[in-house]
mmCIF file with all atom_site columns, C-alpha atoms in Angstrom:
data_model
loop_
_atom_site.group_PDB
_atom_site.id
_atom_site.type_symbol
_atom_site.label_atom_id
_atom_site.label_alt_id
_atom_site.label_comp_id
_atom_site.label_asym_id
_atom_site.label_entity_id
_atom_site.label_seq_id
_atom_site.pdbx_PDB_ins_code
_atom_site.Cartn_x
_atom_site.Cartn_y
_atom_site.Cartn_z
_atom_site.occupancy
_atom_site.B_iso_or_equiv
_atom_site.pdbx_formal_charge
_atom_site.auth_seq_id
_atom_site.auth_comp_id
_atom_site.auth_asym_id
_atom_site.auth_atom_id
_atom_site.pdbx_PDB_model_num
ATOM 1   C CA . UNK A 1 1   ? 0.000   0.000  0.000  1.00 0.00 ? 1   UNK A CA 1
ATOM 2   C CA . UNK A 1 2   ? 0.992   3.565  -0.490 1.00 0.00 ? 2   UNK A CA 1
ATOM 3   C CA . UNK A 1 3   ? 1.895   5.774  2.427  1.00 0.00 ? 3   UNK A CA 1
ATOM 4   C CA . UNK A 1 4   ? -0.846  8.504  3.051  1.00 0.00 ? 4   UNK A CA 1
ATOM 5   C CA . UNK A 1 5   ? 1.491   10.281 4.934  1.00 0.00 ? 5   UNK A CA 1
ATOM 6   C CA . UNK A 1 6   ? 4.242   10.608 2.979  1.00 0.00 ? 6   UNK A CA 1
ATOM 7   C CA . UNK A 1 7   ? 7.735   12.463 3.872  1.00 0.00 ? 7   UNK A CA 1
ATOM 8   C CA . UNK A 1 8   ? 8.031   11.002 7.129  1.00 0.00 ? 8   UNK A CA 1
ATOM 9   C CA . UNK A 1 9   ? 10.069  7.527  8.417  1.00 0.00 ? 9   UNK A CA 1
ATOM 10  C CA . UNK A 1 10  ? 7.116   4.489  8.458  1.00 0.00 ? 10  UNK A CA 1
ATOM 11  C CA . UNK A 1 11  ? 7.813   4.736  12.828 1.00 0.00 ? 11  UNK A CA 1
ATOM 12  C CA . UNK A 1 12  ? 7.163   8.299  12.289 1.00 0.00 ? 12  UNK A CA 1
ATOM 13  C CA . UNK A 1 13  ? 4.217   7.787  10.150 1.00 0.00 ? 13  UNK A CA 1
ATOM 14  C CA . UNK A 1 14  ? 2.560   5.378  12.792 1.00 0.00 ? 14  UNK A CA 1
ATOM 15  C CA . UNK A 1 15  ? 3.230   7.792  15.664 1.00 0.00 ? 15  UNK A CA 1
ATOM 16  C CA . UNK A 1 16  ? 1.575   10.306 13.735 1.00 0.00 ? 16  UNK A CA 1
ATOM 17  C CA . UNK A 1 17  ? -1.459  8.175  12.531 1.00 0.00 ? 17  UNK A CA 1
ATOM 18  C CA . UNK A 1 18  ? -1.924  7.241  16.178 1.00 0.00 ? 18  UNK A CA 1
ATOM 19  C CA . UNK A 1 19  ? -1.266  10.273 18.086 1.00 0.00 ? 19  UNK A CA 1
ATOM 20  C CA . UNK A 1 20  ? -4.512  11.680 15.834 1.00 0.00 ? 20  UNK A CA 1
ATOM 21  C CA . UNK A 1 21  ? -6.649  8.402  16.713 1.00 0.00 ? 21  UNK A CA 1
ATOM 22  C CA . UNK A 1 22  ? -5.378  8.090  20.389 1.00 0.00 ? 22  UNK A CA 1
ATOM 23  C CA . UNK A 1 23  ? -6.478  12.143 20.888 1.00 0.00 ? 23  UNK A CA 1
ATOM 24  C CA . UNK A 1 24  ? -9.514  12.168 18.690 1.00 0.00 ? 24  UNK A CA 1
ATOM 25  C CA . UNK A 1 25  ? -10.866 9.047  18.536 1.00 0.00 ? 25  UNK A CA 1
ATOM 26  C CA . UNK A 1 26  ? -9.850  7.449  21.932 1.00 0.00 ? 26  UNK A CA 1
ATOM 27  C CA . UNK A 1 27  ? -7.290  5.180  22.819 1.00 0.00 ? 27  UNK A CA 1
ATOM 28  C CA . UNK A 1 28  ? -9.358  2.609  23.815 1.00 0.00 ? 28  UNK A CA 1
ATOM 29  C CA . UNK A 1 29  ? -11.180 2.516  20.689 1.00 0.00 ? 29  UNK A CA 1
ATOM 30  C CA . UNK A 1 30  ? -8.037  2.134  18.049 1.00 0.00 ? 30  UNK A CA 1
ATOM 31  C CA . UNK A 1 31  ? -6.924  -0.701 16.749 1.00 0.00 ? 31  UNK A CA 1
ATOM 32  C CA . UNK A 1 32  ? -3.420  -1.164 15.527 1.00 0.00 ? 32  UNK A CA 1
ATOM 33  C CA . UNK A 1 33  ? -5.162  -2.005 12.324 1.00 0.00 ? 33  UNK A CA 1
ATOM 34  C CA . UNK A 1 34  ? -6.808  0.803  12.093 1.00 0.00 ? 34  UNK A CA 1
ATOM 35  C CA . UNK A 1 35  ? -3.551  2.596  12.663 1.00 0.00 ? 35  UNK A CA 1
ATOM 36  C CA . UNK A 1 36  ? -2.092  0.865  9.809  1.00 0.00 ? 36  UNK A CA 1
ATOM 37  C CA . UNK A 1 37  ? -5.143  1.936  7.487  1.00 0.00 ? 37  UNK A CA 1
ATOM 38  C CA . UNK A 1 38  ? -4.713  5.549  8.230  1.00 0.00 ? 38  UNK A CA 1
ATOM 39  C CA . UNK A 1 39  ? -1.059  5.176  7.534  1.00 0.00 ? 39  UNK A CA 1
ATOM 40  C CA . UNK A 1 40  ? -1.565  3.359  4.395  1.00 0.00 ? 40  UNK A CA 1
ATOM 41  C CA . UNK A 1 41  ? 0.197   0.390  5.368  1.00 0.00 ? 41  UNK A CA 1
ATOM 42  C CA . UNK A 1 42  ? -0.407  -3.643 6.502  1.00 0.00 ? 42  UNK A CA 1
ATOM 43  C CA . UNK A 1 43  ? -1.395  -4.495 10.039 1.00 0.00 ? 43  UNK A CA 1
ATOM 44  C CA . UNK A 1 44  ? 1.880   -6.677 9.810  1.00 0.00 ? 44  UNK A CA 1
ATOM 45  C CA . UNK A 1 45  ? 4.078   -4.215 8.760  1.00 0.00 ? 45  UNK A CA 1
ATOM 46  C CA . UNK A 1 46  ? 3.072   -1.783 11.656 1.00 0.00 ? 46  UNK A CA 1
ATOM 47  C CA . UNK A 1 47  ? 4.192   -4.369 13.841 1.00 0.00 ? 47  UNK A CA 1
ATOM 48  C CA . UNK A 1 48  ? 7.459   -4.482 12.547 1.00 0.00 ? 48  UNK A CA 1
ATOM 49  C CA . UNK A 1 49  ? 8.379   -1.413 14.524 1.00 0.00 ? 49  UNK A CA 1
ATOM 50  C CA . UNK A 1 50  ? 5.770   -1.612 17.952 1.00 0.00 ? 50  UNK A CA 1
ATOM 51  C CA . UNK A 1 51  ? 4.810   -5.232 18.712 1.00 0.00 ? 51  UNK A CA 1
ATOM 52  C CA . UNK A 1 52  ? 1.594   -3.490 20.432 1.00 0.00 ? 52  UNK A CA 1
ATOM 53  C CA . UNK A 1 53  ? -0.570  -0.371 21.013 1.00 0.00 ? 53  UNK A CA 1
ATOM 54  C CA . UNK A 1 54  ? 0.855   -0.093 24.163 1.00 0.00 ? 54  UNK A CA 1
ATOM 55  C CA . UNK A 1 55  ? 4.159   0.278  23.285 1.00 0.00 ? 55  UNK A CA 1
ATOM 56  C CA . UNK A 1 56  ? 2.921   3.303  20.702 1.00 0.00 ? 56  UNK A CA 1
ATOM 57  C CA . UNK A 1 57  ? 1.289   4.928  23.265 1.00 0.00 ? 57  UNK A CA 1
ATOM 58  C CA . UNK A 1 58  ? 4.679   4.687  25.114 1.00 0.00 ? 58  UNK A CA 1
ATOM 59  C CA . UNK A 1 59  ? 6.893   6.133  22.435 1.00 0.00 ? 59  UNK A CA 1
ATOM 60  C CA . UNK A 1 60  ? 4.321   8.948  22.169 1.00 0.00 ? 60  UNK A CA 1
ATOM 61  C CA . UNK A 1 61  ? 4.463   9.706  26.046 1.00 0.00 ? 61  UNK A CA 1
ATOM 62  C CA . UNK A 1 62  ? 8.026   9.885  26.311 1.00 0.00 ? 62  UNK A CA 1
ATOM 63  C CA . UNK A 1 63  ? 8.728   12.086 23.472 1.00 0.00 ? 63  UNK A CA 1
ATOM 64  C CA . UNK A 1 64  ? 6.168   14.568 25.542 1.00 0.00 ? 64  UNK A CA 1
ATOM 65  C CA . UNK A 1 65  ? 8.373   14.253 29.080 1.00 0.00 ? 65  UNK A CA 1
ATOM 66  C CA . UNK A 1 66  ? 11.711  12.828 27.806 1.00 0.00 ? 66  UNK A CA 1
ATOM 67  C CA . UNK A 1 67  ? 13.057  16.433 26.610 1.00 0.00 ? 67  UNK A CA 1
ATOM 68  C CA . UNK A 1 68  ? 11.935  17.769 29.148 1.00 0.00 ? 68  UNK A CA 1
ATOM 69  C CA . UNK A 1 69  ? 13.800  16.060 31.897 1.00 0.00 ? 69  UNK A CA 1
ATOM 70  C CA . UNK A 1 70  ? 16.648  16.212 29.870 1.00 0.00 ? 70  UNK A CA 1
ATOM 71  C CA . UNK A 1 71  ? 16.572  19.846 29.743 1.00 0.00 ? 71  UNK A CA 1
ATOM 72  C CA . UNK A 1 72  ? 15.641  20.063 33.624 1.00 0.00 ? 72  UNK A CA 1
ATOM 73  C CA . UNK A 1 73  ? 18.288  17.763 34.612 1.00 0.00 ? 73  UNK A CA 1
ATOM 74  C CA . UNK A 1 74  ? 21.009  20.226 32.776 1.00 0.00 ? 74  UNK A CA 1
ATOM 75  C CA . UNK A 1 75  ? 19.422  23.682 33.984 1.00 0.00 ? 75  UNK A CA 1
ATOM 76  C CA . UNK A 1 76  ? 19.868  21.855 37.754 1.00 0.00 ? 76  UNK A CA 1
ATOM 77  C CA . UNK A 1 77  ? 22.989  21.149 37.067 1.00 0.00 ? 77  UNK A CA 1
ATOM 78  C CA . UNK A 1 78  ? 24.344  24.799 36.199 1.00 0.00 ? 78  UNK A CA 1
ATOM 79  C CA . UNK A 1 79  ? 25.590  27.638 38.440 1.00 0.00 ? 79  UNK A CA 1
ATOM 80  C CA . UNK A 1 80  ? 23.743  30.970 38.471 1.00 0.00 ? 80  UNK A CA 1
ATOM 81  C CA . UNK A 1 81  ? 20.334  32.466 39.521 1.00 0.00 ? 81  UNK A CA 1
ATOM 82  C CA . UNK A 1 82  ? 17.384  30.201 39.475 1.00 0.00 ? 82  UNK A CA 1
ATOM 83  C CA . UNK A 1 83  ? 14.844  32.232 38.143 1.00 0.00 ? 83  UNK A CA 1
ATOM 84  C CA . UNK A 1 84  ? 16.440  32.479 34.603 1.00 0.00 ? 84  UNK A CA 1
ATOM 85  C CA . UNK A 1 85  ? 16.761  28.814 34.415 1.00 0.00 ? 85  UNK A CA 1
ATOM 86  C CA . UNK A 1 86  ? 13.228  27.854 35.845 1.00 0.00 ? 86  UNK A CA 1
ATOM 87  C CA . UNK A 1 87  ? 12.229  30.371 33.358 1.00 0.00 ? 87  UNK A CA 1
ATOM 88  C CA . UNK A 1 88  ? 13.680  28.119 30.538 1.00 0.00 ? 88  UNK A CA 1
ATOM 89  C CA . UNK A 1 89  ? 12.430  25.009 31.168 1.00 0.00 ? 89  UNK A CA 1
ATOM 90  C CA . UNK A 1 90  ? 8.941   26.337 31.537 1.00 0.00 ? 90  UNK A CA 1
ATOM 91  C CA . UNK A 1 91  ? 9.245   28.143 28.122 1.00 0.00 ? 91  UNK A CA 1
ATOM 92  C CA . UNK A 1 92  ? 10.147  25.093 26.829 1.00 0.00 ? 92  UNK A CA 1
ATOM 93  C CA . UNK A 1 93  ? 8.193   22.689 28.395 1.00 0.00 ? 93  UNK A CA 1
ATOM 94  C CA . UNK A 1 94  ? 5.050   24.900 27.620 1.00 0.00 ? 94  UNK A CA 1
ATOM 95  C CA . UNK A 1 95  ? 6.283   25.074 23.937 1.00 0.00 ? 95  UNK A CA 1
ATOM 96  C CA . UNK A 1 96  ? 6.616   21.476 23.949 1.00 0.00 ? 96  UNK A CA 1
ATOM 97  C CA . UNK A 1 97  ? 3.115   20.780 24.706 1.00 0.00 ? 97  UNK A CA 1
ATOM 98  C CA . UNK A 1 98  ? 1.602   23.686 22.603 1.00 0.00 ? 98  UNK A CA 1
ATOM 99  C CA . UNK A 1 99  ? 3.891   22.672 19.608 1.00 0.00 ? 99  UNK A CA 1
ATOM 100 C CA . UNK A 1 100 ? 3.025   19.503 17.220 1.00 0.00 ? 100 UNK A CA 1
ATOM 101 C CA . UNK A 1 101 ? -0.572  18.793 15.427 1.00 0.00 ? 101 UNK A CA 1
ATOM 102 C CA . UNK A 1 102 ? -2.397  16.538 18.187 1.00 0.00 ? 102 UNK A CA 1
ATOM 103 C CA . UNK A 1 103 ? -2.777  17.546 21.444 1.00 0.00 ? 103 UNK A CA 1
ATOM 104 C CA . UNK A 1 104 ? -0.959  14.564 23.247 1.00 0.00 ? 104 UNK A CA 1
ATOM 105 C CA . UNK A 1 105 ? -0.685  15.810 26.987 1.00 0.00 ? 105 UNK A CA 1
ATOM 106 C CA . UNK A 1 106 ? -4.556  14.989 27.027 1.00 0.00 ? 106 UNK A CA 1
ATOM 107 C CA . UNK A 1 107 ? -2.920  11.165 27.086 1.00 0.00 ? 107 UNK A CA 1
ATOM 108 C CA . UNK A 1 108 ? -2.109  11.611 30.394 1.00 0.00 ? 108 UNK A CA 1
ATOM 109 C CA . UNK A 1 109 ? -5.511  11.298 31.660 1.00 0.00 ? 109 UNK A CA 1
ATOM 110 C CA . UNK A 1 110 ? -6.170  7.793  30.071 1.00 0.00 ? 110 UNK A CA 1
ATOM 111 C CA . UNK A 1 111 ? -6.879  5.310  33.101 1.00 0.00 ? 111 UNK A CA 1
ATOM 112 C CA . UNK A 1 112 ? -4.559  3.260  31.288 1.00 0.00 ? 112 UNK A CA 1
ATOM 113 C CA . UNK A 1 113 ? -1.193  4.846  32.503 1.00 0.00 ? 113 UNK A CA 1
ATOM 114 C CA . UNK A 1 114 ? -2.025  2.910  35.967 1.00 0.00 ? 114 UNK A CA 1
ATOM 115 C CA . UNK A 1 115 ? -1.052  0.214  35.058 1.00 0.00 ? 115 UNK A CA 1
ATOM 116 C CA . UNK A 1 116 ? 2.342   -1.308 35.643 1.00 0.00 ? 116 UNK A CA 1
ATOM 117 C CA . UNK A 1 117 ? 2.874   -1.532 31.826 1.00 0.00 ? 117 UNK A CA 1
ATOM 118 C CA . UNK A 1 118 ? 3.091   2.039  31.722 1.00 0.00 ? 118 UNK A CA 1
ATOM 119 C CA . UNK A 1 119 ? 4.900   2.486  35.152 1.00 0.00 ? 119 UNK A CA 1
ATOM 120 C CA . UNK A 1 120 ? 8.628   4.299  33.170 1.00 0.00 ? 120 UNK A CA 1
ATOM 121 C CA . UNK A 1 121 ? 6.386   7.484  31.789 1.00 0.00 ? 121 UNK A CA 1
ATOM 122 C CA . UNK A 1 122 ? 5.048   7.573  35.380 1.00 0.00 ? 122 UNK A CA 1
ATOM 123 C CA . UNK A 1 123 ? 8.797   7.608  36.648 1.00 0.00 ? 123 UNK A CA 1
ATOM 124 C CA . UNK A 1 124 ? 9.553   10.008 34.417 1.00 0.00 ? 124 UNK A CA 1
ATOM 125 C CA . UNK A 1 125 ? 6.595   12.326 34.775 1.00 0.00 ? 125 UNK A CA 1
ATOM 126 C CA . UNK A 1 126 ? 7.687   12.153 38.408 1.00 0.00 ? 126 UNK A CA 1
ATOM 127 C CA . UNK A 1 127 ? 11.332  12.737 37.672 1.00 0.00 ? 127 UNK A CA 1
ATOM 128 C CA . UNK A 1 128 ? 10.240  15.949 36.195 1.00 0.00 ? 128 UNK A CA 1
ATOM 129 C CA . UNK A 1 129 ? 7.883   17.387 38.482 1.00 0.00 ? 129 UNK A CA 1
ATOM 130 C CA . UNK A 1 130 ? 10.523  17.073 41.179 1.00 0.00 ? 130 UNK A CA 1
ATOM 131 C CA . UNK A 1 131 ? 13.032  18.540 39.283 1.00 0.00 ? 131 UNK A CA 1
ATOM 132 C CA . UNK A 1 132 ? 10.719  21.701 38.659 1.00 0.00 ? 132 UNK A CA 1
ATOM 133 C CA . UNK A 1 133 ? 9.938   21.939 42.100 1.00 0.00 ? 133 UNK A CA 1
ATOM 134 C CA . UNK A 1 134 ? 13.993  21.771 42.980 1.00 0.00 ? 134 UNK A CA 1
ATOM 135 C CA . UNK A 1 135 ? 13.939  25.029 40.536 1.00 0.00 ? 135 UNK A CA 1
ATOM 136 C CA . UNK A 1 136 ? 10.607  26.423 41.978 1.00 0.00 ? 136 UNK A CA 1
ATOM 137 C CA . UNK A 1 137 ? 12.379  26.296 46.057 1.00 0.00 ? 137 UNK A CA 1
ATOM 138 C CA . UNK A 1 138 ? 15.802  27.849 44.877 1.00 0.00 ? 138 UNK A CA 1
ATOM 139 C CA . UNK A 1 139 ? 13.965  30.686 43.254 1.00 0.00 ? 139 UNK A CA 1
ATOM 140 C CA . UNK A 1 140 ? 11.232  31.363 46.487 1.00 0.00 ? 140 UNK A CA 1
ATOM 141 C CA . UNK A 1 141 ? 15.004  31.078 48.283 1.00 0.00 ? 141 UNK A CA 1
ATOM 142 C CA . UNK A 1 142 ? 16.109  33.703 46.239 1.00 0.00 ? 142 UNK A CA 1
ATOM 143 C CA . UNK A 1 143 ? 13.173  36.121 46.218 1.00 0.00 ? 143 UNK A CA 1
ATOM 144 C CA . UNK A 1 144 ? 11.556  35.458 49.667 1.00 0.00 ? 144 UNK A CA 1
ATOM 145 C CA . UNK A 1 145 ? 8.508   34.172 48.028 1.00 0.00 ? 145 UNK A CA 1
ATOM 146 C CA . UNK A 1 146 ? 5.843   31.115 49.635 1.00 0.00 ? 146 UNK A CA 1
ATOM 147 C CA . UNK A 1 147 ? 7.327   28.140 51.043 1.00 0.00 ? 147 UNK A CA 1
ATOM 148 C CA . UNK A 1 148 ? 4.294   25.954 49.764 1.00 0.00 ? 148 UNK A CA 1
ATOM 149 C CA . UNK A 1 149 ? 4.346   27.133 45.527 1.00 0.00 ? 149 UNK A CA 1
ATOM 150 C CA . UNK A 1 150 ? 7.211   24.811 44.614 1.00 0.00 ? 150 UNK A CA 1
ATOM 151 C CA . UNK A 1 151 ? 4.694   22.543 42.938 1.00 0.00 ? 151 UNK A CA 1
ATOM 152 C CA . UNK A 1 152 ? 3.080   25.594 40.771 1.00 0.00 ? 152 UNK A CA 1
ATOM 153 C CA . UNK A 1 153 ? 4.714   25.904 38.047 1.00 0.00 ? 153 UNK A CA 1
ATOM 154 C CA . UNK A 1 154 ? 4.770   22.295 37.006 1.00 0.00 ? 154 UNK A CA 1
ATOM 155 C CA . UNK A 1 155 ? 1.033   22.396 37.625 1.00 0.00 ? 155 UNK A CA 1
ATOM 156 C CA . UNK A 1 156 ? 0.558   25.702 35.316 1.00 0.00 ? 156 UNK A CA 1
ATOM 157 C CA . UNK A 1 157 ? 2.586   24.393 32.275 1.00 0.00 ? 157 UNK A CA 1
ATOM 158 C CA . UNK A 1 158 ? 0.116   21.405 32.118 1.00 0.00 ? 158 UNK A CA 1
ATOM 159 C CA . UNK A 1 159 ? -2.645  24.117 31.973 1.00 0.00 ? 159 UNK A CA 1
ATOM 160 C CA . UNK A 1 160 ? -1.805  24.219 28.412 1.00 0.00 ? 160 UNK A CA 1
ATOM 161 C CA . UNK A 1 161 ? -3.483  20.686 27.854 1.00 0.00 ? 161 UNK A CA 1
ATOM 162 C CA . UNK A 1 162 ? -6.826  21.948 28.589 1.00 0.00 ? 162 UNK A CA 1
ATOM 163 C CA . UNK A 1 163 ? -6.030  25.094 26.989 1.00 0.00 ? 163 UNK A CA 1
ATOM 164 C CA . UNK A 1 164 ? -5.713  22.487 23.981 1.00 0.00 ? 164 UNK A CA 1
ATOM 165 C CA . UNK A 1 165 ? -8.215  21.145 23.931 1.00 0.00 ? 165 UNK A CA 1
ATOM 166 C CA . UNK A 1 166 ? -10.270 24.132 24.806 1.00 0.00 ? 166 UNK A CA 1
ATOM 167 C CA . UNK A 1 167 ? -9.344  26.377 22.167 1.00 0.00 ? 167 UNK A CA 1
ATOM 168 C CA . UNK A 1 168 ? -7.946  23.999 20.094 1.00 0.00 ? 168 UNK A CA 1
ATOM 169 C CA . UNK A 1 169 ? -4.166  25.831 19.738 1.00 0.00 ? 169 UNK A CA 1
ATOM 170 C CA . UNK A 1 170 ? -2.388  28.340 21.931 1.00 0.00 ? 170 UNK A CA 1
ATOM 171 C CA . UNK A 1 171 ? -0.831  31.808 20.959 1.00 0.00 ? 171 UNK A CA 1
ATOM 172 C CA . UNK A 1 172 ? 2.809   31.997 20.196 1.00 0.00 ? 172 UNK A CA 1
ATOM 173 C CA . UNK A 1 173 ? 3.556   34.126 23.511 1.00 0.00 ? 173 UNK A CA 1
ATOM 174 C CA . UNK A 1 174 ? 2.132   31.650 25.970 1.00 0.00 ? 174 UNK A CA 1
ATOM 175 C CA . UNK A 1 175 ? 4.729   29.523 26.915 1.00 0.00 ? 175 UNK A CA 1
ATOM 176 C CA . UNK A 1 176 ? 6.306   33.077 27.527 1.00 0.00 ? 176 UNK A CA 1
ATOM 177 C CA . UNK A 1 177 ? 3.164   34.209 29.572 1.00 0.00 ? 177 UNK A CA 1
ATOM 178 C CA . UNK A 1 178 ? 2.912   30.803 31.133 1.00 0.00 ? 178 UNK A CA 1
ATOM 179 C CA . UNK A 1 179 ? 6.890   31.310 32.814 1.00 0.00 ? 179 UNK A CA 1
ATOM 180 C CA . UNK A 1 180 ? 6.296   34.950 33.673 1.00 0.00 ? 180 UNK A CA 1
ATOM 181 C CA . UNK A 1 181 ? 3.567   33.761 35.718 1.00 0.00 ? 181 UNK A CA 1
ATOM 182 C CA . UNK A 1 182 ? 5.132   31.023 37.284 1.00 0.00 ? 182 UNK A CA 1
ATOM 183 C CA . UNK A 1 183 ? 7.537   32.892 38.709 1.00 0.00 ? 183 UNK A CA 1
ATOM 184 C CA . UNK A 1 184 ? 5.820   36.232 40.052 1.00 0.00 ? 184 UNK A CA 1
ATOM 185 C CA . UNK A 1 185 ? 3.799   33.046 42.152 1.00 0.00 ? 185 UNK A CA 1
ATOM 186 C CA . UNK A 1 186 ? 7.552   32.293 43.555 1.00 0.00 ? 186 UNK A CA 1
ATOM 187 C CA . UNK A 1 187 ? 8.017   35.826 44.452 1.00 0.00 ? 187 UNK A CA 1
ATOM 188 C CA . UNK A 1 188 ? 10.042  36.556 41.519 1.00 0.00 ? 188 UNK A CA 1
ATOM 189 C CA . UNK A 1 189 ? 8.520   40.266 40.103 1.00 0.00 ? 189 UNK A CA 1
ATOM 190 C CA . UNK A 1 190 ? 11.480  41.392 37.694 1.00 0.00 ? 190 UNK A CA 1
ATOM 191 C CA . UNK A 1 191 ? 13.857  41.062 35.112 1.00 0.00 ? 191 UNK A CA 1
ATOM 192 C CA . UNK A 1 192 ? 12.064  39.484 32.289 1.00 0.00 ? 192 UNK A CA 1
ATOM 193 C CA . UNK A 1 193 ? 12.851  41.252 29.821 1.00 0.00 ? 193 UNK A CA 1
ATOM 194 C CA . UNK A 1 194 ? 16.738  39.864 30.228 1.00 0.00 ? 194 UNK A CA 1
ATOM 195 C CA . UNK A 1 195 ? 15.240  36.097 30.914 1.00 0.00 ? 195 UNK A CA 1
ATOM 196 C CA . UNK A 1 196 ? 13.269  36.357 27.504 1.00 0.00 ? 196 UNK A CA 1
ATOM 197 C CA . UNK A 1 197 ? 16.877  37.003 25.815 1.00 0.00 ? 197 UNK A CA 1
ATOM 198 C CA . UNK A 1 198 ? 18.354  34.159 27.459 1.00 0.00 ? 198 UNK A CA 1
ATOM 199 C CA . UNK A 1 199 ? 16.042  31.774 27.099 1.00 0.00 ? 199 UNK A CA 1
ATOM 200 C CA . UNK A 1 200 ? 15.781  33.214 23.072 1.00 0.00 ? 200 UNK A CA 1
ATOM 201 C CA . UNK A 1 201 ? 19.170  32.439 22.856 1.00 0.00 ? 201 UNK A CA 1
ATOM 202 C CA . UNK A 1 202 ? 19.060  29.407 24.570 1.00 0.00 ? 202 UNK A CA 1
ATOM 203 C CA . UNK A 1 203 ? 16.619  26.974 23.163 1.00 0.00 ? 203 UNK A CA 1
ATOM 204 C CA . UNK A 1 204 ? 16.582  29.065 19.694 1.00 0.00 ? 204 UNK A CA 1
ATOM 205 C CA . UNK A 1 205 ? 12.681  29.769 19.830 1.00 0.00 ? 205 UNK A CA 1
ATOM 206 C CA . UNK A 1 206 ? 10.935  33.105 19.173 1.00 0.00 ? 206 UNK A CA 1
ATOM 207 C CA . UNK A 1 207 ? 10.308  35.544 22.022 1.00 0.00 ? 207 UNK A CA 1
ATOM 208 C CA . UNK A 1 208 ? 5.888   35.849 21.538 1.00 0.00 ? 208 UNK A CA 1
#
């Protein structure tokens, strides 16, 4: 059969045909062969690269939290004021979730990801959120702000699902809105301005 999405690699081509029927259609309710049909391809073949729907509902997780971390686990890492690198990983954490055609942080509601088989993203997931709120305590350190907010800003970047699947997209300066935000909650009320050219510079993404 001939691709109907052509351009991509056939693993992309399947994570794209599912990340559409997983987001509009329901997890639950897609097949892997009906995967294959939208990608224009045999039931067999597909399962030359996942041997299940589970395991393409994995790969589509962790490409949602797997940057992420990466990035989080480098900004901790680093010297220097907090707020500028809490500001970065929220810009592009936000960006991350806005960005791409289906709206795949609305997976993370499936009562599927309970189950053990699905137990890494949940280390993961966890991973990050503690490595935000590491970020979120050194900046209320640094600017006096509440003891109890550390857990905010992870909480307000994953606003932006709903804000998904509200509006259906999000405007190009919200992941900049979202990080301003989360960190006038940690007490932090200045010097954005010189965080938006950092963060410009650092992960190469346009200012709003």
């Amino acid at each position: 059969m001939a691709s109907s999405r052509p351009g991509r690699s056939a693993r992309d081509e399947i994570l794209d045909a599912a990340a559409e029927l997983f987001t509009t259609v329901g997890y639950a309710a897609t097949s892997t062969r009906r995967i294959a049909e939208s990608v224009g391809m045999r039931q067999a073949s597909l399962y030359h690269h996942f041997a299940a729907k589970d395991d393409i509902l994995n790969a589509l997780l962790a490409d949602t939290v797997d940057p992420s971390v990466q990035l989080a686990a480098e900004l901790l890492a680093e010297g220097g004021p907090s707020a500028p690198r809490l500001h970065a990983l929220v810009v592009a954490d936000t960006a991350q979730l806005c960005g791409g055609t289906w709206n795949l942080g609305t997976l993370y509601l499936l009562p599927e990801l309970r189950l053990e088989r699905f137990a890494a993203f949940r280390r993961r997931r966890a991973e990050l959120r503690s490595h935000y709120q590491e970020l979120s305590r050194a900046v209320i350190a640094d600017h006096d702000g509440p003891a109890d907010a550390d857990d905010l800003p992870f909480r307000l970047v994953e606003t932006v699902i709903n804000r998904r699947s509200d509006d259906g997209s999000c405007p190009p300066d919200y992941p900049w809105t979202v990080a301003e935000v989360a960190l006038r909650v940690l007490g932090c009320t200045s010097g954005f301005a010189r965080m938006r050219e950092a963060t410009t510079e650092r992960l190469g993404l346009s200012p709003g």
